[in-house]
mmCIF file of C-alpha atoms in Angstrom:
data_model
loop_
_atom_site.group_PDB
_atom_site.id
_atom_site.type_symbol
_atom_site.label_atom_id
_atom_site.label_comp_id
_atom_site.label_asym_id
_atom_site.label_seq_id
_atom_site.Cartn_x
_atom_site.Cartn_y
_atom_site.Cartn_z
ATOM 1 C CA MET A 1180 -68.485 -140.534 20.461
ATOM 2 C CA THR A 1181 -67.619 -143.901 22.320
ATOM 3 C CA GLU A 1182 -67.819 -143.335 26.022
ATOM 4 C CA THR A 1183 -64.565 -142.875 27.477
ATOM 5 C CA ASN A 1184 -63.320 -144.934 30.670
ATOM 6 C CA ALA A 1185 -60.233 -142.216 31.908
ATOM 7 C CA ASN A 1186 -59.462 -144.800 34.565
ATOM 8 C CA ILE A 1187 -56.008 -144.714 34.456
ATOM 9 C CA PRO A 1188 -53.086 -144.868 37.182
ATOM 10 C CA LEU A 1189 -51.139 -141.797 36.383
ATOM 11 C CA PRO A 1190 -48.624 -140.691 39.324
ATOM 12 C CA PRO A 1191 -48.956 -137.880 41.687
ATOM 13 C CA GLY A 1192 -48.432 -134.469 40.269
ATOM 14 C CA PHE A 1193 -48.137 -135.944 36.779
ATOM 15 C CA LEU A 1194 -48.639 -133.101 34.437
ATOM 16 C CA LEU A 1195 -51.783 -132.684 31.811
ATOM 17 C CA GLY A 1196 -50.944 -130.237 29.299
ATOM 18 C CA ALA A 1197 -51.404 -128.741 25.892
ATOM 19 C CA ALA A 1198 -48.556 -127.074 23.402
ATOM 20 C CA THR A 1199 -48.238 -124.508 21.125
ATOM 21 C CA SER A 1200 -45.761 -122.952 19.232
ATOM 22 C CA ALA A 1201 -45.330 -118.636 18.457
ATOM 23 C CA HIS A 1202 -45.042 -118.955 14.995
ATOM 24 C CA GLN A 1203 -47.871 -121.322 14.569
ATOM 25 C CA VAL A 1204 -50.376 -119.250 16.624
ATOM 26 C CA GLU A 1205 -49.162 -115.539 17.655
ATOM 27 C CA GLY A 1206 -49.224 -114.536 13.796
ATOM 28 C CA ASP A 1207 -47.714 -111.145 11.998
ATOM 29 C CA ASN A 1208 -44.093 -112.725 12.860
ATOM 30 C CA ILE A 1209 -42.963 -110.055 10.581
ATOM 31 C CA ASN A 1210 -39.424 -110.559 11.288
ATOM 32 C CA SER A 1211 -38.878 -114.155 10.871
ATOM 33 C CA ASP A 1212 -37.512 -116.222 7.945
ATOM 34 C CA TRP A 1213 -40.579 -118.062 7.903
ATOM 35 C CA TRP A 1214 -42.513 -114.608 6.889
ATOM 36 C CA ALA A 1215 -39.967 -113.866 4.534
ATOM 37 C CA ALA A 1216 -40.891 -117.169 2.497
ATOM 38 C CA GLU A 1217 -44.469 -116.562 3.114
ATOM 39 C CA GLN A 1218 -44.160 -113.108 1.539
ATOM 40 C CA LYS A 1219 -42.283 -114.841 -1.832
ATOM 41 C CA GLY A 1220 -45.393 -117.595 -2.022
ATOM 42 C CA LEU A 1221 -42.620 -120.281 -1.347
ATOM 43 C CA VAL A 1222 -45.133 -121.787 1.408
ATOM 44 C CA PRO A 1223 -48.654 -120.951 2.656
ATOM 45 C CA LYS A 1224 -49.435 -117.479 4.558
ATOM 46 C CA SER A 1225 -49.726 -117.500 8.327
ATOM 47 C CA GLY A 1226 -51.024 -113.686 8.649
ATOM 48 C CA LEU A 1227 -52.992 -113.307 12.036
ATOM 49 C CA ALA A 1228 -52.692 -116.906 12.861
ATOM 50 C CA CYS A 1229 -54.924 -117.305 15.915
ATOM 51 C CA ASP A 1230 -53.728 -113.986 16.906
ATOM 52 C CA HIS A 1231 -52.822 -115.844 20.467
ATOM 53 C CA TYR A 1232 -50.348 -112.751 20.826
ATOM 54 C CA HIS A 1233 -53.828 -110.432 21.877
ATOM 55 C CA LYS A 1234 -55.519 -113.306 22.251
ATOM 56 C CA TYR A 1235 -53.335 -115.202 24.884
ATOM 57 C CA GLU A 1236 -55.515 -114.563 28.354
ATOM 58 C CA GLU A 1237 -58.604 -116.150 26.513
ATOM 59 C CA ASP A 1238 -56.902 -119.446 25.401
ATOM 60 C CA PHE A 1239 -54.661 -119.998 28.771
ATOM 61 C CA GLU A 1240 -58.462 -119.558 30.900
ATOM 62 C CA ILE A 1241 -59.623 -121.929 28.139
ATOM 63 C CA ALA A 1242 -57.179 -124.513 28.840
ATOM 64 C CA HIS A 1243 -57.854 -124.028 32.744
ATOM 65 C CA GLY A 1244 -61.046 -124.695 31.990
ATOM 66 C CA LEU A 1245 -60.331 -127.662 30.231
ATOM 67 C CA GLY A 1246 -58.716 -128.947 33.601
ATOM 68 C CA LEU A 1247 -55.211 -128.515 32.223
ATOM 69 C CA ASN A 1248 -52.530 -128.244 34.501
ATOM 70 C CA ALA A 1249 -49.277 -127.245 32.805
ATOM 71 C CA PHE A 1250 -48.999 -125.725 29.121
ATOM 72 C CA ARG A 1251 -46.002 -125.438 26.861
ATOM 73 C CA ILE A 1252 -45.519 -122.312 24.666
ATOM 74 C CA SER A 1253 -42.622 -121.441 22.286
ATOM 75 C CA ILE A 1254 -40.967 -117.388 22.793
ATOM 76 C CA GLU A 1255 -39.888 -116.125 19.108
ATOM 77 C CA TRP A 1256 -36.276 -115.457 19.093
ATOM 78 C CA ALA A 1257 -37.517 -113.138 15.584
ATOM 79 C CA ARG A 1258 -39.656 -111.240 18.029
ATOM 80 C CA ILE A 1259 -36.678 -110.809 21.273
ATOM 81 C CA GLU A 1260 -34.179 -110.017 18.930
ATOM 82 C CA PRO A 1261 -35.164 -108.703 15.665
ATOM 83 C CA ALA A 1262 -31.701 -107.667 14.387
ATOM 84 C CA GLU A 1263 -28.396 -108.688 15.602
ATOM 85 C CA GLY A 1264 -27.647 -107.811 18.818
ATOM 86 C CA GLN A 1265 -30.843 -105.360 19.114
ATOM 87 C CA PHE A 1266 -33.269 -106.501 22.117
ATOM 88 C CA GLU A 1267 -36.583 -105.426 22.361
ATOM 89 C CA THR A 1268 -37.820 -104.579 25.662
ATOM 90 C CA ARG A 1269 -41.264 -104.308 24.639
ATOM 91 C CA GLU A 1270 -41.452 -108.234 23.384
ATOM 92 C CA VAL A 1271 -40.085 -109.042 26.456
ATOM 93 C CA GLU A 1272 -42.450 -107.196 28.707
ATOM 94 C CA HIS A 1273 -45.332 -109.259 26.147
ATOM 95 C CA TYR A 1274 -44.135 -112.590 27.092
ATOM 96 C CA ARG A 1275 -43.353 -112.111 30.686
ATOM 97 C CA LYS A 1276 -47.474 -111.009 30.640
ATOM 98 C CA VAL A 1277 -48.050 -114.452 28.830
ATOM 99 C CA LEU A 1278 -45.920 -116.428 31.107
ATOM 100 C CA GLN A 1279 -47.878 -114.488 34.652
ATOM 101 C CA ALA A 1280 -51.116 -115.192 32.618
ATOM 102 C CA MET A 1281 -50.272 -119.027 32.656
ATOM 103 C CA LYS A 1282 -49.305 -119.108 35.879
ATOM 104 C CA LYS A 1283 -52.480 -116.962 36.833
ATOM 105 C CA GLN A 1284 -54.263 -119.891 35.590
ATOM 106 C CA GLY A 1285 -52.583 -122.832 37.829
ATOM 107 C CA LEU A 1286 -50.584 -123.641 34.686
ATOM 108 C CA LYS A 1287 -47.013 -124.687 35.016
ATOM 109 C CA ARG A 1288 -44.693 -123.252 32.077
ATOM 110 C CA MET A 1289 -43.018 -124.956 29.794
ATOM 111 C CA VAL A 1290 -41.266 -122.560 27.404
ATOM 112 C CA THR A 1291 -39.321 -124.130 24.212
ATOM 113 C CA LEU A 1292 -36.531 -121.457 22.984
ATOM 114 C CA TRP A 1293 -36.349 -122.315 19.259
ATOM 115 C CA HIS A 1294 -39.451 -123.603 17.290
ATOM 116 C CA PHE A 1295 -38.311 -123.791 13.685
ATOM 117 C CA SER A 1296 -38.771 -120.107 12.611
ATOM 118 C CA LEU A 1297 -36.095 -118.073 12.723
ATOM 119 C CA PRO A 1298 -34.333 -114.164 12.675
ATOM 120 C CA ALA A 1299 -34.291 -112.801 9.239
ATOM 121 C CA TRP A 1300 -31.144 -111.902 10.166
ATOM 122 C CA VAL A 1301 -30.159 -115.061 11.306
ATOM 123 C CA ALA A 1302 -31.303 -116.873 8.258
ATOM 124 C CA GLU A 1303 -28.962 -114.054 5.859
ATOM 125 C CA LYS A 1304 -26.283 -115.443 7.825
ATOM 126 C CA GLY A 1305 -26.689 -118.670 6.905
ATOM 127 C CA GLY A 1306 -28.678 -120.195 9.681
ATOM 128 C CA PHE A 1307 -27.505 -123.034 11.603
ATOM 129 C CA GLU A 1308 -25.176 -123.505 8.518
ATOM 130 C CA ASN A 1309 -22.664 -120.578 10.334
ATOM 131 C CA PRO A 1310 -21.535 -121.984 13.401
ATOM 132 C CA GLN A 1311 -21.197 -118.171 14.363
ATOM 133 C CA ILE A 1312 -25.095 -118.767 15.227
ATOM 134 C CA ILE A 1313 -24.286 -121.271 17.898
ATOM 135 C CA GLU A 1314 -22.925 -118.542 20.289
ATOM 136 C CA ALA A 1315 -25.763 -116.103 18.726
ATOM 137 C CA PHE A 1316 -28.573 -118.904 20.006
ATOM 138 C CA ALA A 1317 -26.610 -119.094 23.335
ATOM 139 C CA ARG A 1318 -26.432 -115.333 23.634
ATOM 140 C CA TYR A 1319 -30.020 -115.784 22.997
ATOM 141 C CA ALA A 1320 -30.802 -118.033 25.756
ATOM 142 C CA TRP A 1321 -28.798 -116.348 28.342
ATOM 143 C CA PHE A 1322 -30.831 -113.432 27.702
ATOM 144 C CA VAL A 1323 -34.017 -114.795 28.096
ATOM 145 C CA ALA A 1324 -32.618 -116.632 31.395
ATOM 146 C CA ASN A 1325 -31.866 -113.379 32.725
ATOM 147 C CA ASN A 1326 -35.101 -111.625 31.912
ATOM 148 C CA LEU A 1327 -37.655 -114.216 31.969
ATOM 149 C CA GLY A 1328 -36.283 -116.797 34.006
ATOM 150 C CA ASP A 1329 -38.225 -116.353 36.601
ATOM 151 C CA GLU A 1330 -41.575 -117.463 35.087
ATOM 152 C CA ILE A 1331 -40.281 -120.516 33.498
ATOM 153 C CA ASP A 1332 -40.565 -123.634 35.268
ATOM 154 C CA LEU A 1333 -39.067 -125.797 32.264
ATOM 155 C CA TRP A 1334 -36.854 -125.230 29.387
ATOM 156 C CA CYS A 1335 -36.744 -126.335 26.094
ATOM 157 C CA THR A 1336 -33.767 -125.203 24.215
ATOM 158 C CA ILE A 1337 -34.845 -126.747 20.548
ATOM 159 C CA ASN A 1338 -37.922 -128.279 19.029
ATOM 160 C CA GLU A 1339 -37.412 -131.057 16.704
ATOM 161 C CA PRO A 1340 -33.798 -131.121 15.245
ATOM 162 C CA GLU A 1341 -34.251 -134.014 12.971
ATOM 163 C CA VAL A 1342 -38.034 -132.838 11.840
ATOM 164 C CA TYR A 1343 -35.938 -129.697 11.030
ATOM 165 C CA VAL A 1344 -33.184 -130.583 8.893
ATOM 166 C CA GLY A 1345 -34.908 -133.114 7.425
ATOM 167 C CA GLN A 1346 -37.547 -130.619 5.734
ATOM 168 C CA SER A 1347 -35.361 -127.865 5.368
ATOM 169 C CA TYR A 1348 -32.109 -129.368 4.377
ATOM 170 C CA ASN A 1349 -33.275 -133.204 2.847
ATOM 171 C CA GLN A 1350 -37.017 -132.336 1.681
ATOM 172 C CA GLY A 1351 -36.381 -128.465 0.750
ATOM 173 C CA LYS A 1352 -40.464 -128.004 2.070
ATOM 174 C CA TRP A 1353 -38.832 -125.378 4.595
ATOM 175 C CA PRO A 1354 -36.604 -122.259 5.013
ATOM 176 C CA PRO A 1355 -34.371 -122.491 3.783
ATOM 177 C CA PHE A 1356 -35.534 -124.817 0.995
ATOM 178 C CA LYS A 1357 -32.009 -126.897 0.641
ATOM 179 C CA SER A 1358 -31.886 -130.711 -0.631
ATOM 180 C CA ASN A 1359 -28.221 -131.189 0.715
ATOM 181 C CA TYR A 1360 -27.241 -134.468 2.937
ATOM 182 C CA ILE A 1361 -23.764 -132.318 3.595
ATOM 183 C CA LEU A 1362 -25.590 -129.630 5.115
ATOM 184 C CA LEU A 1363 -27.771 -131.465 7.133
ATOM 185 C CA LEU A 1364 -25.654 -133.510 9.012
ATOM 186 C CA ARG A 1365 -23.571 -130.150 9.485
ATOM 187 C CA VAL A 1366 -26.355 -128.288 10.836
ATOM 188 C CA LEU A 1367 -27.607 -130.851 13.088
ATOM 189 C CA SER A 1368 -24.306 -131.307 14.076
ATOM 190 C CA HIS A 1369 -24.712 -127.229 14.915
ATOM 191 C CA LEU A 1370 -27.735 -127.629 16.550
ATOM 192 C CA ALA A 1371 -26.246 -130.233 19.209
ATOM 193 C CA ALA A 1372 -23.689 -127.575 19.961
ATOM 194 C CA ALA A 1373 -25.722 -124.725 20.233
ATOM 195 C CA HIS A 1374 -28.152 -126.819 22.851
ATOM 196 C CA LYS A 1375 -25.092 -127.674 24.608
ATOM 197 C CA LYS A 1376 -23.829 -123.493 24.513
ATOM 198 C CA ALA A 1377 -27.670 -122.466 25.446
ATOM 199 C CA TYR A 1378 -27.703 -125.246 28.246
ATOM 200 C CA ASP A 1379 -24.746 -123.698 30.166
ATOM 201 C CA ALA A 1380 -25.758 -120.115 29.416
ATOM 202 C CA ILE A 1381 -29.656 -120.858 30.932
ATOM 203 C CA LYS A 1382 -27.036 -122.921 33.985
ATOM 204 C CA GLN A 1383 -24.809 -119.481 34.513
ATOM 205 C CA VAL A 1384 -27.903 -117.427 35.669
ATOM 206 C CA LEU A 1385 -30.001 -120.200 36.947
ATOM 207 C CA PRO A 1386 -27.980 -123.016 38.320
ATOM 208 C CA LYS A 1387 -31.511 -125.283 39.451
ATOM 209 C CA ALA A 1388 -33.181 -124.507 35.971
ATOM 210 C CA GLN A 1389 -34.773 -127.819 34.848
ATOM 211 C CA VAL A 1390 -33.483 -127.805 30.610
ATOM 212 C CA GLY A 1391 -34.053 -130.226 28.185
ATOM 213 C CA LEU A 1392 -34.987 -130.383 24.726
ATOM 214 C CA ALA A 1393 -38.177 -131.638 22.466
ATOM 215 C CA LYS A 1394 -36.874 -134.801 20.592
ATOM 216 C CA ASN A 1395 -39.237 -136.356 17.766
ATOM 217 C CA ASN A 1396 -38.379 -140.295 18.373
ATOM 218 C CA MET A 1397 -40.203 -142.693 16.092
ATOM 219 C CA TYR A 1398 -41.246 -146.632 16.640
ATOM 220 C CA TYR A 1399 -39.786 -148.280 14.468
ATOM 221 C CA GLU A 1400 -41.009 -152.736 14.021
ATOM 222 C CA PRO A 1401 -39.684 -155.197 11.556
ATOM 223 C CA TYR A 1402 -42.584 -156.597 9.272
ATOM 224 C CA HIS A 1403 -40.918 -159.791 9.634
ATOM 225 C CA LYS A 1404 -40.237 -159.879 13.461
ATOM 226 C CA GLY A 1405 -38.042 -162.850 12.558
ATOM 227 C CA SER A 1406 -35.859 -161.409 9.346
ATOM 228 C CA PRO A 1407 -32.636 -160.769 10.503
ATOM 229 C CA PHE A 1408 -32.523 -157.942 7.624
ATOM 230 C CA ASP A 1409 -35.817 -156.140 8.920
ATOM 231 C CA ARG A 1410 -34.376 -156.324 12.440
ATOM 232 C CA ALA A 1411 -31.084 -154.779 11.635
ATOM 233 C CA LEU A 1412 -33.100 -152.126 9.364
ATOM 234 C CA VAL A 1413 -34.798 -151.306 12.609
ATOM 235 C CA TRP A 1414 -31.714 -150.846 14.416
ATOM 236 C CA ILE A 1415 -30.164 -148.882 12.101
ATOM 237 C CA SER A 1416 -33.123 -146.496 11.583
ATOM 238 C CA LYS A 1417 -33.492 -146.139 15.837
ATOM 239 C CA GLN A 1418 -29.553 -145.295 16.219
ATOM 240 C CA ILE A 1419 -29.771 -142.902 13.290
ATOM 241 C CA SER A 1420 -33.382 -141.680 14.451
ATOM 242 C CA ASN A 1421 -33.734 -141.260 17.892
ATOM 243 C CA HIS A 1422 -30.616 -141.997 19.508
ATOM 244 C CA TYR A 1423 -27.722 -140.151 17.450
ATOM 245 C CA PHE A 1424 -28.939 -136.329 18.681
ATOM 246 C CA LEU A 1425 -29.337 -137.686 21.925
ATOM 247 C CA ASP A 1426 -26.426 -139.240 22.734
ATOM 248 C CA ARG A 1427 -24.230 -136.337 21.575
ATOM 249 C CA ILE A 1428 -25.593 -133.812 24.070
ATOM 250 C CA ASN A 1429 -26.754 -136.386 27.133
ATOM 251 C CA ASN A 1430 -24.488 -134.655 29.516
ATOM 252 C CA LYS A 1431 -26.372 -131.027 29.257
ATOM 253 C CA LEU A 1432 -29.995 -132.310 29.562
ATOM 254 C CA ASP A 1433 -31.372 -132.263 32.572
ATOM 255 C CA PHE A 1434 -34.818 -134.173 31.481
ATOM 256 C CA ILE A 1435 -36.035 -135.303 27.780
ATOM 257 C CA GLY A 1436 -39.036 -134.160 25.997
ATOM 258 C CA LEU A 1437 -40.644 -136.691 23.529
ATOM 259 C CA ASN A 1438 -42.569 -136.008 20.844
ATOM 260 C CA TYR A 1439 -44.238 -139.033 19.523
ATOM 261 C CA TYR A 1440 -46.370 -139.274 16.078
ATOM 262 C CA PHE A 1441 -44.680 -141.970 14.102
ATOM 263 C CA TYR A 1442 -44.929 -145.454 13.840
ATOM 264 C CA LYS A 1443 -42.828 -146.997 11.205
ATOM 265 C CA LEU A 1444 -43.164 -150.623 9.806
ATOM 266 C CA MET A 1445 -39.761 -151.536 8.120
ATOM 267 C CA LYS A 1446 -38.929 -154.383 5.430
ATOM 268 C CA LEU A 1447 -35.870 -154.385 3.616
ATOM 269 C CA SER A 1448 -36.313 -155.162 -0.066
ATOM 270 C CA PHE A 1449 -33.864 -156.617 -2.312
ATOM 271 C CA PRO A 1450 -33.045 -154.261 -4.582
ATOM 272 C CA GLY A 1451 -33.986 -150.415 -3.708
ATOM 273 C CA GLY A 1452 -33.394 -150.637 -0.061
ATOM 274 C CA PHE A 1453 -35.913 -150.801 2.407
ATOM 275 C CA VAL A 1454 -39.659 -149.609 2.560
ATOM 276 C CA ASP A 1455 -41.588 -147.887 5.092
ATOM 277 C CA LEU A 1456 -44.997 -150.281 4.840
ATOM 278 C CA ASN A 1457 -47.090 -147.451 6.699
ATOM 279 C CA LYS A 1458 -47.448 -145.907 3.239
ATOM 280 C CA ASN A 1459 -49.288 -147.540 1.701
ATOM 281 C CA PHE A 1460 -51.911 -148.509 4.495
ATOM 282 C CA VAL A 1461 -55.554 -148.367 4.115
ATOM 283 C CA ASN A 1462 -57.703 -147.344 7.113
ATOM 284 C CA GLN A 1463 -59.939 -150.715 8.037
ATOM 285 C CA PRO A 1464 -63.460 -149.756 9.128
ATOM 286 C CA GLY A 1465 -64.133 -150.113 12.443
ATOM 287 C CA GLY A 1466 -60.902 -151.540 13.193
ATOM 288 C CA PRO A 1467 -59.034 -150.127 16.053
ATOM 289 C CA LEU A 1468 -57.006 -147.041 16.597
ATOM 290 C CA GLU A 1469 -53.845 -148.698 15.704
ATOM 291 C CA ASN A 1470 -55.658 -149.173 12.114
ATOM 292 C CA GLN A 1471 -56.775 -145.882 11.495
ATOM 293 C CA LYS A 1472 -55.032 -142.525 9.745
ATOM 294 C CA SER A 1473 -55.262 -138.993 10.729
ATOM 295 C CA ASP A 1474 -56.339 -136.728 8.463
ATOM 296 C CA MET A 1475 -52.866 -136.201 7.620
ATOM 297 C CA GLY A 1476 -52.247 -139.653 6.489
ATOM 298 C CA TRP A 1477 -50.357 -140.396 9.415
ATOM 299 C CA ARG A 1478 -50.716 -143.880 11.381
ATOM 300 C CA THR A 1479 -51.871 -143.954 14.418
ATOM 301 C CA PHE A 1480 -50.243 -146.652 16.726
ATOM 302 C CA PRO A 1481 -50.469 -146.029 20.527
ATOM 303 C CA GLU A 1482 -48.554 -148.811 21.980
ATOM 304 C CA GLY A 1483 -45.476 -147.188 20.187
ATOM 305 C CA ILE A 1484 -45.194 -144.952 22.771
ATOM 306 C CA TYR A 1485 -45.237 -147.517 25.469
ATOM 307 C CA HIS A 1486 -41.896 -148.460 23.280
ATOM 308 C CA VAL A 1487 -40.063 -145.595 22.799
ATOM 309 C CA LEU A 1488 -40.609 -144.066 26.328
ATOM 310 C CA ARG A 1489 -38.794 -147.768 27.461
ATOM 311 C CA ASP A 1490 -36.409 -146.830 24.774
ATOM 312 C CA LEU A 1491 -35.473 -143.872 26.487
ATOM 313 C CA LYS A 1492 -35.267 -145.431 29.809
ATOM 314 C CA LYS A 1493 -30.788 -146.000 29.393
ATOM 315 C CA TYR A 1494 -30.541 -142.691 29.666
ATOM 316 C CA ARG A 1495 -31.829 -142.549 32.994
ATOM 317 C CA LYS A 1496 -33.247 -138.763 33.147
ATOM 318 C CA PRO A 1497 -37.228 -137.060 33.356
ATOM 319 C CA ILE A 1498 -39.205 -137.552 30.235
ATOM 320 C CA TYR A 1499 -42.011 -135.335 29.419
ATOM 321 C CA ILE A 1500 -44.082 -136.243 26.228
ATOM 322 C CA THR A 1501 -43.808 -132.489 25.498
ATOM 323 C CA GLU A 1502 -46.237 -133.059 22.034
ATOM 324 C CA ASN A 1503 -48.706 -136.074 21.334
ATOM 325 C CA GLY A 1504 -51.688 -135.639 18.743
ATOM 326 C CA ILE A 1505 -53.639 -135.973 15.926
ATOM 327 C CA ALA A 1506 -54.780 -134.362 12.964
ATOM 328 C CA ASN A 1507 -58.674 -135.085 12.964
ATOM 329 C CA ALA A 1508 -61.075 -132.563 11.822
ATOM 330 C CA ARG A 1509 -64.406 -135.060 13.049
ATOM 331 C CA ASP A 1510 -63.208 -135.342 15.944
ATOM 332 C CA ASP A 1511 -63.957 -139.103 16.341
ATOM 333 C CA MET A 1512 -60.712 -140.308 17.202
ATOM 334 C CA ARG A 1513 -59.100 -137.890 19.513
ATOM 335 C CA SER A 1514 -60.403 -138.959 22.414
ATOM 336 C CA GLU A 1515 -59.518 -142.134 21.932
ATOM 337 C CA PHE A 1516 -56.300 -141.284 20.780
ATOM 338 C CA ILE A 1517 -55.568 -139.614 24.272
ATOM 339 C CA LEU A 1518 -56.411 -142.236 26.332
ATOM 340 C CA GLU A 1519 -54.747 -144.912 24.697
ATOM 341 C CA HIS A 1520 -51.354 -142.853 24.195
ATOM 342 C CA LEU A 1521 -51.786 -142.586 28.207
ATOM 343 C CA ARG A 1522 -52.297 -145.759 29.288
ATOM 344 C CA TRP A 1523 -49.297 -147.373 27.608
ATOM 345 C CA THR A 1524 -47.145 -144.290 29.076
ATOM 346 C CA ALA A 1525 -48.928 -145.544 32.384
ATOM 347 C CA LYS A 1526 -47.790 -149.160 31.606
ATOM 348 C CA ALA A 1527 -44.045 -147.559 31.040
ATOM 349 C CA ILE A 1528 -44.154 -145.628 34.302
ATOM 350 C CA SER A 1529 -45.469 -149.452 36.165
ATOM 351 C CA GLU A 1530 -42.062 -150.539 34.416
ATOM 352 C CA GLY A 1531 -39.631 -148.055 35.910
ATOM 353 C CA SER A 1532 -40.295 -145.124 32.914
ATOM 354 C CA ASP A 1533 -39.682 -141.705 34.987
ATOM 355 C CA VAL A 1534 -42.643 -139.548 32.845
ATOM 356 C CA ARG A 1535 -43.771 -136.845 34.464
ATOM 357 C CA GLY A 1536 -46.030 -135.326 31.766
ATOM 358 C CA TYR A 1537 -48.324 -135.336 28.764
ATOM 359 C CA PHE A 1538 -48.397 -132.499 26.522
ATOM 360 C CA TYR A 1539 -51.267 -132.382 23.707
ATOM 361 C CA TRP A 1540 -50.600 -130.968 20.501
ATOM 362 C CA SER A 1541 -52.350 -128.854 20.263
ATOM 363 C CA LEU A 1542 -54.598 -126.376 22.643
ATOM 364 C CA ILE A 1543 -56.090 -124.314 19.317
ATOM 365 C CA ASP A 1544 -55.965 -125.373 15.624
ATOM 366 C CA ASN A 1545 -53.128 -123.407 14.419
ATOM 367 C CA TYR A 1546 -50.450 -122.765 11.617
ATOM 368 C CA GLU A 1547 -49.229 -126.127 10.212
ATOM 369 C CA TRP A 1548 -45.922 -125.076 8.767
ATOM 370 C CA ALA A 1549 -46.075 -126.005 4.948
ATOM 371 C CA ASP A 1550 -49.293 -127.205 5.750
ATOM 372 C CA GLY A 1551 -50.721 -124.277 6.016
ATOM 373 C CA TYR A 1552 -54.134 -124.254 8.029
ATOM 374 C CA GLY A 1553 -55.351 -127.512 6.671
ATOM 375 C CA PRO A 1554 -54.455 -129.755 9.346
ATOM 376 C CA LEU A 1555 -56.796 -129.677 12.676
ATOM 377 C CA PHE A 1556 -55.126 -130.967 15.642
ATOM 378 C CA GLY A 1557 -56.691 -128.548 17.832
ATOM 379 C CA LEU A 1558 -58.861 -129.362 21.485
ATOM 380 C CA VAL A 1559 -60.198 -126.047 20.491
ATOM 381 C CA GLU A 1560 -61.737 -125.256 17.096
ATOM 382 C CA VAL A 1561 -60.604 -121.463 15.769
ATOM 383 C CA ASN A 1562 -62.811 -120.106 13.006
ATOM 384 C CA ARG A 1563 -60.746 -118.786 10.293
ATOM 385 C CA GLU A 1564 -62.702 -115.940 9.769
ATOM 386 C CA THR A 1565 -63.502 -114.648 12.934
ATOM 387 C CA LEU A 1566 -61.326 -116.067 14.981
ATOM 388 C CA GLU A 1567 -63.885 -117.114 17.241
ATOM 389 C CA ARG A 1568 -62.382 -120.481 19.819
ATOM 390 C CA LYS A 1569 -65.464 -123.487 20.111
ATOM 391 C CA VAL A 1570 -63.867 -125.883 22.223
ATOM 392 C CA ARG A 1571 -64.357 -129.533 21.320
ATOM 393 C CA ARG A 1572 -66.057 -132.516 22.427
ATOM 394 C CA SER A 1573 -63.054 -134.498 22.842
ATOM 395 C CA ALA A 1574 -61.241 -131.999 25.078
ATOM 396 C CA ASN A 1575 -63.491 -132.988 28.023
ATOM 397 C CA VAL A 1576 -61.498 -136.485 28.306
ATOM 398 C CA PHE A 1577 -58.604 -134.166 30.351
ATOM 399 C CA HIS A 1578 -61.406 -133.284 32.911
ATOM 400 C CA GLU A 1579 -62.324 -137.057 33.435
ATOM 401 C CA LEU A 1580 -58.508 -137.482 33.654
ATOM 402 C CA LEU A 1581 -57.962 -134.600 36.428
ATOM 403 C CA ASN A 1582 -60.936 -135.732 38.850
ATOM 404 C CA GLN A 1583 -58.517 -139.169 39.350
ATOM 405 C CA LYS A 1584 -57.126 -139.192 42.708
ATOM 406 C CA GLU A 1585 -53.641 -139.931 41.316
ATOM 407 C CA VAL A 1586 -53.366 -136.759 39.367
ATOM 408 C CA VAL A 1587 -52.558 -133.540 41.657
ATOM 409 C CA LYS A 1588 -53.485 -129.729 40.007
ATOM 410 C CA ASN A 1589 -50.550 -127.127 40.828
#
């Protein structure tokens, strides 16, 4: 593996962490719509997942050992409220222990309230197609704030709204497995309303809470930079994908969580509309990181995070990079991937972007939704038979970063 150079000027107090989500790592989430879909064979079975539900102390100890000073988890709505209006004290106490274990390891605690999986009772009512669920989500947020708010440092209400509606209501790969553009727009609108209601509910209990959401933004680039058609296509794509949702909730955001994975090279073709030229991209042997693909076929383009961060400056909000990661079973790209994204992040910071942290996805190999256990994003390998954890060599990059004087451990 190429020796790394971690001399990256990150500001004092900058958070370096990793992220997970409840359904993807906990296991046995039997009261959710995803679990129901798994039992019907509509998506791969998650089973015990990584058994993080019982191994959380081990996982946070590993995170601390890697030199991380922050961690992002999600709380599973289906565990907290398995039936409408029925809140489980036992599960609340479980998550309290999880959050306290994070604090014990010196980890700043970021919590997401909803990361794709819904309680089965919510799904039976139509999920976020039903406007009544907006109030139900706000009630859940209020309950968590009342019962766990003293253990949460940073709040994300919703994870990747556009990804959810795209997979669930366009491609039909996730529950409820529909392809209906009208429903897609309705759900997206209701998610914006749900975020705002949840924001108010949290603030009612904890006026000083820092509340945002995790937003998946892409970097779009015109194939022909001098083409007005390609440039117009990029502008339209950015407005729809990157800004539409944020513009609707901007007055109810204390920070923006950025999930950055995708680079789109766009060309307008006649006839037939636009083309994302990355779909036919082939790895260039020995090429730089921007000329490679991950195991999921996603083209890596670290420079894109710089442009996306600059694009978010208009909102005048603090930014946390809540997800950025690579599926790389050979573990021969991950260190460079992390360092290059942080170098471009540091450049954005030097030009005025208020970026306060970076959370790698993911700490451990986990259940990647409709892709099952195939893609390996983890800093830590998980043996699928024994669930034993083994730290990958690439994870050492965080020790190098946190040894810098500029980064302060919590």
